[in-house]
């Protein structure tokens, strides 16, 4: 099949979170299976151009409607780790994608609405008629709407739209002028059955548009699919997702084992796997040397995460102190987008700077993250909600035992060492339910106790996680089944 992946992100060239890994991993899996896959992205000025091979202009003079004007664009093509990528290079007065970053601008809705129209205009003008356009999150929510309302009538009759929800916390709620911007009719679309936001009845909800107008909707884990239909995690769209249940399902994300694999990882001092686990000690030693931690007989507990409220920052803060009180070392890697949270963690960092058992790295460093996974014993993920989560799957591949809250994709991938109904060889971590310090400490205490008193059992938890298949193999097949269903 010919599949077009349309997204605001793609690792490693434009990545702000798990969406970038999703696009890269799924596109690679679909390509390996013999499909023609093309990825479409804005040409941000912040792209990792060093990772793009053969970047060349392939289409000049693409004129894209913008209100009552036309904006000139070019389209460039390059190869990213073997994946075919097309970049919309707009020349608007507003410089939509020359902002030094992917998100966080006051006109984000305008920027990505323009991108949606430009992608479809390029497909039409260049004769591209994908079997499926796979859209992701609110930034591409207008593509199914535009496809149905405009482009099918211009000849793209057989193209179908699959739409994946990565995070219901961001829905692209904006003013109705966004519809006029891209050539759509507000009087037709500003209804409760179509794009009207269920909370603000004067606003457009771009994610809702993607759900209503796409041919199939997925989210990134089965548990999250249930949560967003039946709990407040749906953020106001629960009823809509229940109404469209016949075209909705959860497909658990995978991780890319060509990137995340301790047997192949160039960032580790020595490779290791489930059959050579003692060699993990070299990574632990290297991590301690790099971060200035004492080389002592203690477990290393880590957090590798964006530090925002979704990720349970209050529990992360408590975990730092509980780890040290329990005779462990603690390593944190992550940045906080919210100033108040950022300042709180900088205060902890200043407090811990001279502590030989604690290091906080308040940024994101991809290379260092590999070494942390290589050296850590346990990883903490106390999320308020978690659509899928990749860090627990990466950590398990590296022999790190996850301690997680039982939500979303965490509940689909981590099985409690003591209380799971699965056989022991499938158990791989520790879970807790309540969003409280006492629940967190109870789960951490069980994990730390096993490391100290029963090292052979702890080793078996590591091996169980390393041998689990969290690759893109099964989700890749699930998406192909969905695409075939849509095409037929």
XYZ file of C-alpha atoms in Angstrom:
488
model
C 0.000 0.000 0.000
C 0.910 3.651 -0.346
C 0.724 5.243 3.116
C 1.271 8.932 3.876
C 2.201 9.697 7.502
C 1.326 13.313 8.343
C 2.559 14.664 11.655
C 4.033 17.623 13.485
C 6.946 15.432 14.631
C 9.261 12.667 13.472
C 12.291 11.437 15.411
C 15.149 12.125 15.262
C 14.820 15.329 13.197
C 11.768 16.953 14.839
C 10.962 15.483 18.228
C 9.243 17.014 21.227
C 7.865 13.786 22.718
C 6.564 10.295 22.040
C 4.739 11.337 18.853
C 8.090 11.674 17.070
C 9.102 8.135 18.077
C 5.685 6.792 17.012
C 5.956 8.202 13.479
C 9.525 7.006 13.003
C 8.911 3.531 14.449
C 5.642 2.803 12.666
C 6.879 4.193 9.339
C 9.975 1.997 9.513
C 7.937 -1.120 10.344
C 5.500 -0.467 7.484
C 8.412 0.099 5.087
C 10.116 -3.132 6.154
C 6.879 -4.933 5.301
C 7.088 -3.708 1.705
C 4.741 -0.717 1.764
C 5.468 2.652 0.171
C 5.610 5.069 3.101
C 6.128 8.837 2.861
C 6.349 11.144 5.887
C 5.180 14.763 5.625
C 6.487 17.467 7.965
C 6.736 21.240 8.129
C 10.210 22.497 7.276
C 10.995 23.885 10.732
C 14.143 25.952 11.052
C 14.860 23.801 14.137
C 15.073 20.502 12.198
C 18.117 18.292 12.810
C 19.425 18.948 9.310
C 22.540 16.879 10.075
C 20.301 13.778 10.122
C 18.686 14.439 6.714
C 20.417 12.976 3.657
C 20.106 14.461 0.182
C 17.750 17.335 1.002
C 16.621 18.718 -2.358
C 13.762 20.812 -3.688
C 11.317 18.575 -5.569
C 8.361 20.911 -6.120
C 8.460 24.663 -6.736
C 5.610 27.105 -6.846
C 3.054 25.361 -4.655
C 0.402 28.009 -3.995
C -1.700 27.320 -0.896
C -4.986 29.125 -0.098
C -4.843 31.293 3.043
C -8.018 33.291 3.713
C -8.481 35.313 0.494
C -4.786 35.097 -0.470
C -2.394 32.465 -1.801
C 0.869 31.661 -0.012
C 3.877 30.450 -1.958
C 5.519 27.197 -0.780
C 8.202 24.840 -2.005
C 8.470 21.168 -1.106
C 11.781 19.465 -0.311
C 12.608 15.778 -0.029
C 15.246 14.029 2.039
C 16.001 10.658 3.569
C 16.039 10.185 7.348
C 17.475 6.836 8.449
C 16.140 5.309 5.229
C 12.680 6.897 5.536
C 11.331 9.118 2.741
C 10.425 12.559 4.120
C 8.784 15.572 2.443
C 9.062 19.030 3.983
C 6.586 21.874 3.366
C 8.723 25.005 3.054
C 6.308 27.941 3.332
C 7.228 31.517 2.431
C 4.454 33.269 4.347
C 4.908 36.691 5.904
C 4.108 35.041 9.235
C 7.085 32.634 8.963
C 4.925 29.839 10.350
C 7.769 27.359 10.804
C 10.734 29.639 11.373
C 10.197 30.035 15.111
C 13.105 28.035 16.529
C 10.779 25.374 17.965
C 7.938 23.020 17.062
C 5.189 24.100 19.475
C 4.354 26.758 22.015
C 3.450 29.728 19.805
C 0.228 31.752 20.280
C -0.758 31.050 16.657
C -0.086 27.278 16.721
C -3.606 26.562 15.442
C -3.087 28.832 12.397
C 0.353 27.372 11.719
C -0.785 23.754 11.653
C -4.062 24.492 9.854
C -1.990 26.019 7.062
C 0.250 22.944 7.079
C -2.787 20.629 6.700
C -4.033 22.520 3.639
C -0.511 22.658 2.167
C 0.028 18.886 2.499
C -3.206 18.065 0.684
C -2.566 20.718 -1.961
C 0.851 19.183 -2.621
C -0.613 15.680 -2.856
C -3.238 16.889 -5.335
C -0.869 18.939 -7.511
C 1.861 16.261 -7.579
C -0.573 13.447 -8.411
C -0.172 11.657 -5.074
C -3.178 9.559 -4.114
C -2.252 7.584 -0.979
C -4.358 4.589 -0.025
C -4.295 5.918 3.534
C -3.296 9.228 5.077
C -2.350 8.518 8.687
C -2.898 11.717 10.717
C -1.710 12.344 14.267
C -3.107 14.497 17.074
C -4.876 17.855 16.839
C -2.223 19.436 14.594
C -3.440 17.283 11.676
C -7.101 17.058 12.707
C -8.181 19.219 9.763
C -6.786 16.806 7.159
C -9.737 14.338 7.318
C -12.114 17.335 7.250
C -10.423 18.891 4.206
C -10.174 15.509 2.484
C -13.916 14.902 2.827
C -15.118 18.474 2.258
C -12.775 19.550 -0.577
C -10.210 17.102 -1.913
C -12.368 14.060 -2.591
C -14.345 16.298 -4.942
C -11.090 17.286 -6.683
C -10.126 13.701 -7.467
C -8.769 12.105 -4.261
C -11.777 9.794 -4.121
C -10.098 6.606 -2.945
C -7.844 8.022 -0.203
C -8.896 7.113 3.334
C -7.937 8.786 6.631
C -6.720 7.008 9.783
C -6.407 9.330 12.802
C -4.392 8.575 15.955
C -5.004 10.303 19.289
C -1.771 10.559 21.269
C -2.893 12.857 24.096
C -6.424 14.062 24.819
C -5.000 16.829 26.988
C -4.313 18.915 23.857
C -7.269 19.157 21.457
C -6.589 22.269 19.359
C -9.520 24.391 20.570
C -9.528 27.666 18.609
C -11.718 30.288 16.940
C -13.990 29.620 13.961
C -11.866 31.854 11.692
C -9.521 28.858 11.362
C -12.119 27.288 9.063
C -12.259 30.315 6.777
C -8.455 30.345 6.754
C -8.337 26.940 5.050
C -11.370 27.426 2.801
C -13.997 25.592 4.852
C -17.497 26.872 5.689
C -18.119 27.645 9.371
C -21.898 27.668 8.888
C -21.703 24.019 7.737
C -19.137 22.756 10.249
C -19.858 24.715 13.443
C -22.401 22.193 14.730
C -22.305 19.833 17.707
C -22.224 16.841 15.325
C -19.130 18.193 13.543
C -16.440 20.573 14.871
C -18.106 22.577 17.640
C -16.202 22.235 20.922
C -18.387 20.457 23.527
C -17.362 22.888 26.285
C -16.936 26.233 24.480
C -19.803 26.450 22.003
C -18.176 29.333 20.145
C -14.958 27.445 19.443
C -13.726 24.892 16.929
C -12.201 21.654 18.255
C -9.664 20.404 15.702
C -9.224 17.009 17.346
C -12.989 16.524 17.247
C -12.889 17.262 13.510
C -10.335 14.515 13.018
C -12.462 12.040 14.984
C -15.708 12.862 13.158
C -14.338 12.957 9.596
C -11.693 10.204 9.625
C -12.507 6.664 8.530
C -10.894 5.055 11.572
C -9.622 6.429 14.898
C -6.961 4.808 17.059
C -5.234 5.649 20.279
C -1.940 4.389 21.595
C -2.975 1.656 24.049
C -6.084 -0.457 24.751
C -6.310 0.772 28.364
C -6.178 4.440 27.271
C -8.880 3.740 24.671
C -11.174 2.570 27.488
C -10.170 5.465 29.771
C -10.927 8.181 27.224
C -14.348 6.672 26.476
C -15.436 6.036 30.057
C -13.568 8.410 32.423
C -12.696 12.093 32.608
C -9.493 11.274 30.696
C -11.628 11.866 27.584
C -11.437 15.581 28.450
C -14.968 16.256 27.197
C -14.904 13.962 24.151
C -16.019 10.768 25.943
C -19.506 10.827 24.423
C -18.165 11.439 20.923
C -15.772 8.490 21.182
C -18.573 6.256 22.464
C -20.764 7.349 19.543
C -17.992 6.436 17.065
C -17.064 3.222 18.894
C -17.506 1.188 15.684
C -14.501 2.950 14.134
C -12.345 3.331 17.255
C -9.729 1.113 18.929
C -6.519 1.102 20.948
C -3.277 -0.179 19.428
C -0.355 -0.391 21.834
C 2.723 1.498 20.614
C 6.027 -0.258 20.054
C 9.627 0.861 20.394
C 12.274 0.777 17.716
C 14.780 -1.929 18.630
C 17.248 -0.612 16.069
C 17.528 2.498 18.296
C 16.803 1.076 21.778
C 18.730 -2.155 22.251
C 21.568 -2.658 24.788
C 23.098 -5.375 22.596
C 23.679 -2.832 19.796
C 23.725 0.553 21.557
C 26.818 2.633 20.636
C 26.236 4.919 23.652
C 27.056 2.134 26.138
C 30.633 1.208 27.147
C 29.865 -2.503 26.777
C 26.933 -4.266 25.096
C 24.776 -6.654 27.092
C 21.574 -8.669 26.805
C 19.429 -11.040 28.878
C 22.085 -13.752 28.615
C 24.999 -11.409 29.439
C 23.366 -9.291 32.139
C 26.486 -8.953 34.378
C 27.978 -6.758 31.636
C 25.364 -4.112 32.508
C 27.686 -3.238 35.432
C 30.018 -1.414 33.001
C 27.199 1.016 32.111
C 26.393 1.550 35.786
C 30.017 2.420 36.490
C 30.210 4.753 33.471
C 26.981 6.512 34.492
C 28.315 7.123 38.007
C 31.582 8.477 36.634
C 29.821 10.808 34.213
C 27.445 12.216 36.849
C 29.875 12.287 39.791
C 28.065 9.675 41.902
C 29.817 7.444 44.427
C 30.687 3.964 43.154
C 29.011 2.020 45.985
C 26.749 -1.010 46.449
C 23.412 0.748 46.004
C 20.622 0.548 43.427
C 20.165 3.486 41.037
C 16.577 4.693 40.656
C 15.884 7.006 37.729
C 13.259 9.255 36.186
C 13.575 10.062 32.467
C 10.645 12.317 31.749
C 9.257 15.674 30.769
C 8.512 17.335 34.109
C 4.908 18.436 33.785
C 1.818 17.782 35.859
C 0.683 14.896 33.647
C 3.847 13.037 34.658
C 3.146 13.304 38.414
C 5.778 15.886 39.341
C 4.760 16.014 43.020
C 5.360 12.275 43.344
C 8.641 12.544 41.432
C 9.772 15.159 43.938
C 8.864 12.882 46.867
C 10.576 9.913 45.189
C 13.920 11.744 45.153
C 13.920 12.042 48.945
C 12.412 8.590 49.559
C 15.126 6.969 47.404
C 17.892 8.637 49.388
C 16.192 7.818 52.726
C 16.031 4.171 51.581
C 19.757 3.931 50.837
C 19.535 4.292 47.043
C 20.987 6.622 44.447
C 18.739 8.791 42.283
C 19.202 10.180 38.748
C 16.721 12.464 36.993
C 16.809 13.553 33.345
C 14.134 15.917 32.087
C 13.054 19.509 31.625
C 10.019 21.379 32.955
C 8.081 23.570 30.501
C 6.114 25.274 33.302
C 8.152 28.001 35.108
C 6.872 27.157 38.609
C 7.721 23.455 38.228
C 11.068 24.332 36.666
C 11.987 26.559 39.603
C 10.979 23.892 42.120
C 13.271 21.297 40.536
C 16.116 23.766 40.193
C 15.784 24.320 43.941
C 16.121 20.569 44.531
C 19.095 20.441 42.158
C 20.897 23.195 44.096
C 20.123 21.363 47.342
C 21.500 18.054 45.960
C 24.517 19.339 44.039
C 26.994 18.128 46.655
C 25.181 14.851 47.362
C 27.221 11.890 46.023
C 24.041 9.811 45.661
C 21.872 12.179 43.630
C 22.075 13.966 40.288
C 19.427 16.033 38.501
C 20.016 16.875 34.818
C 17.302 19.438 34.023
C 17.401 19.248 30.254
C 16.884 16.556 27.658
C 19.962 14.757 26.382
C 19.285 11.808 24.058
C 22.815 10.386 24.383
C 22.749 10.575 28.177
C 19.324 8.896 28.266
C 20.849 5.789 26.654
C 23.531 5.635 29.347
C 20.946 6.154 32.108
C 18.868 3.241 30.822
C 22.095 1.228 30.620
C 23.124 2.031 34.201
C 19.880 2.232 36.174
C 18.241 -0.527 38.197
C 14.714 0.889 38.510
C 12.719 3.568 36.691
C 9.831 5.510 38.212
C 6.787 6.618 36.152
C 4.077 7.979 38.523
C 1.895 9.526 35.800
C -1.476 11.151 36.434
C -2.405 9.742 33.022
C -0.277 8.048 30.368
C -1.706 7.302 26.896
C 1.025 4.764 26.182
C 4.424 5.570 27.591
C 7.605 4.529 25.864
C 10.050 4.921 28.735
C 8.834 1.816 30.580
C 9.250 -0.292 27.412
C 12.700 1.143 26.692
C 13.735 0.670 30.322
C 12.650 -2.988 30.347
C 14.681 -3.685 27.206
C 17.722 -2.371 29.121
C 17.032 -4.519 32.207
C 15.582 -1.675 34.278
C 12.605 -2.613 36.476
C 9.691 -0.154 36.154
C 7.684 1.214 39.104
C 4.558 2.750 37.579
C 1.044 3.964 38.279
C -1.626 1.643 36.881
C -2.949 3.912 34.079
C -3.072 3.835 30.267
C -0.313 2.014 28.456
C 1.613 1.530 31.716
C -1.098 -0.909 32.823
C -0.901 -2.682 29.453
C 2.863 -3.312 29.645
C 3.923 -3.607 33.322
C 2.821 -6.643 35.370
C 3.309 -6.592 39.127
C 5.953 -8.875 40.632
C 3.731 -9.752 43.599
C 0.109 -9.286 42.573
C -0.176 -10.000 38.848
C -2.246 -12.991 37.763
C 0.313 -13.693 35.020
C 2.949 -16.454 35.318
C 6.145 -15.318 37.023
C 8.161 -15.288 33.768
C 5.864 -12.508 32.472
C 6.023 -10.327 35.579
C 8.364 -7.391 35.139
C 7.772 -4.533 37.594
C 5.702 -2.848 40.295
C 2.395 -0.975 40.103
C 0.391 1.286 42.394
C -3.065 2.788 41.987
C -3.569 5.850 44.166
C -1.981 9.177 43.293
C -0.540 9.462 46.812
C 2.880 9.474 48.435
C 2.018 6.436 50.560
C 1.045 4.352 47.491
C 4.226 5.434 45.696
C 6.415 4.592 48.698
C 4.791 1.181 49.136
C 5.595 0.213 45.520
C 9.113 1.641 45.696
C 9.671 -0.117 49.028
C 8.713 -3.487 47.512
C 11.118 -2.968 44.595
C 14.018 -1.761 46.732
C 13.447 -4.604 49.203
C 13.664 -7.211 46.452
C 16.896 -5.673 45.089
C 18.486 -5.768 48.569
C 17.227 -9.105 49.922
C 16.459 -11.325 46.935
C 18.859 -10.336 44.114
C 18.159 -13.483 42.067
C 14.433 -12.711 41.954
C 15.204 -9.098 41.029
C 17.493 -10.339 38.258
C 14.656 -12.502 36.940
C 12.354 -9.452 36.760
C 15.027 -7.722 34.683
C 15.323 -10.689 32.313
C 11.541 -10.999 31.982
C 11.347 -7.376 30.857
C 14.261 -7.745 28.448
C 12.668 -10.782 26.780
C 9.219 -9.217 26.336
C 8.386 -8.241 22.755
C 7.551 -4.524 22.748
C 8.748 -4.036 19.165
C 6.668 -2.543 16.337
C 5.997 -6.035 14.951
C 2.509 -6.572 16.410
C 1.304 -2.941 16.261
C 2.617 -2.717 12.691
C 0.419 -5.655 11.711
C -2.547 -4.135 13.572
C -2.233 -0.899 11.607
C -1.924 -2.788 8.327
C -5.127 -4.666 9.194
C -6.853 -1.313 9.787
C -5.529 0.128 6.502
C -6.701 -2.941 4.545
C -10.108 -2.652 6.167
C -10.322 1.012 5.092
C -9.121 0.356 1.555
C -11.553 -2.484 1.014
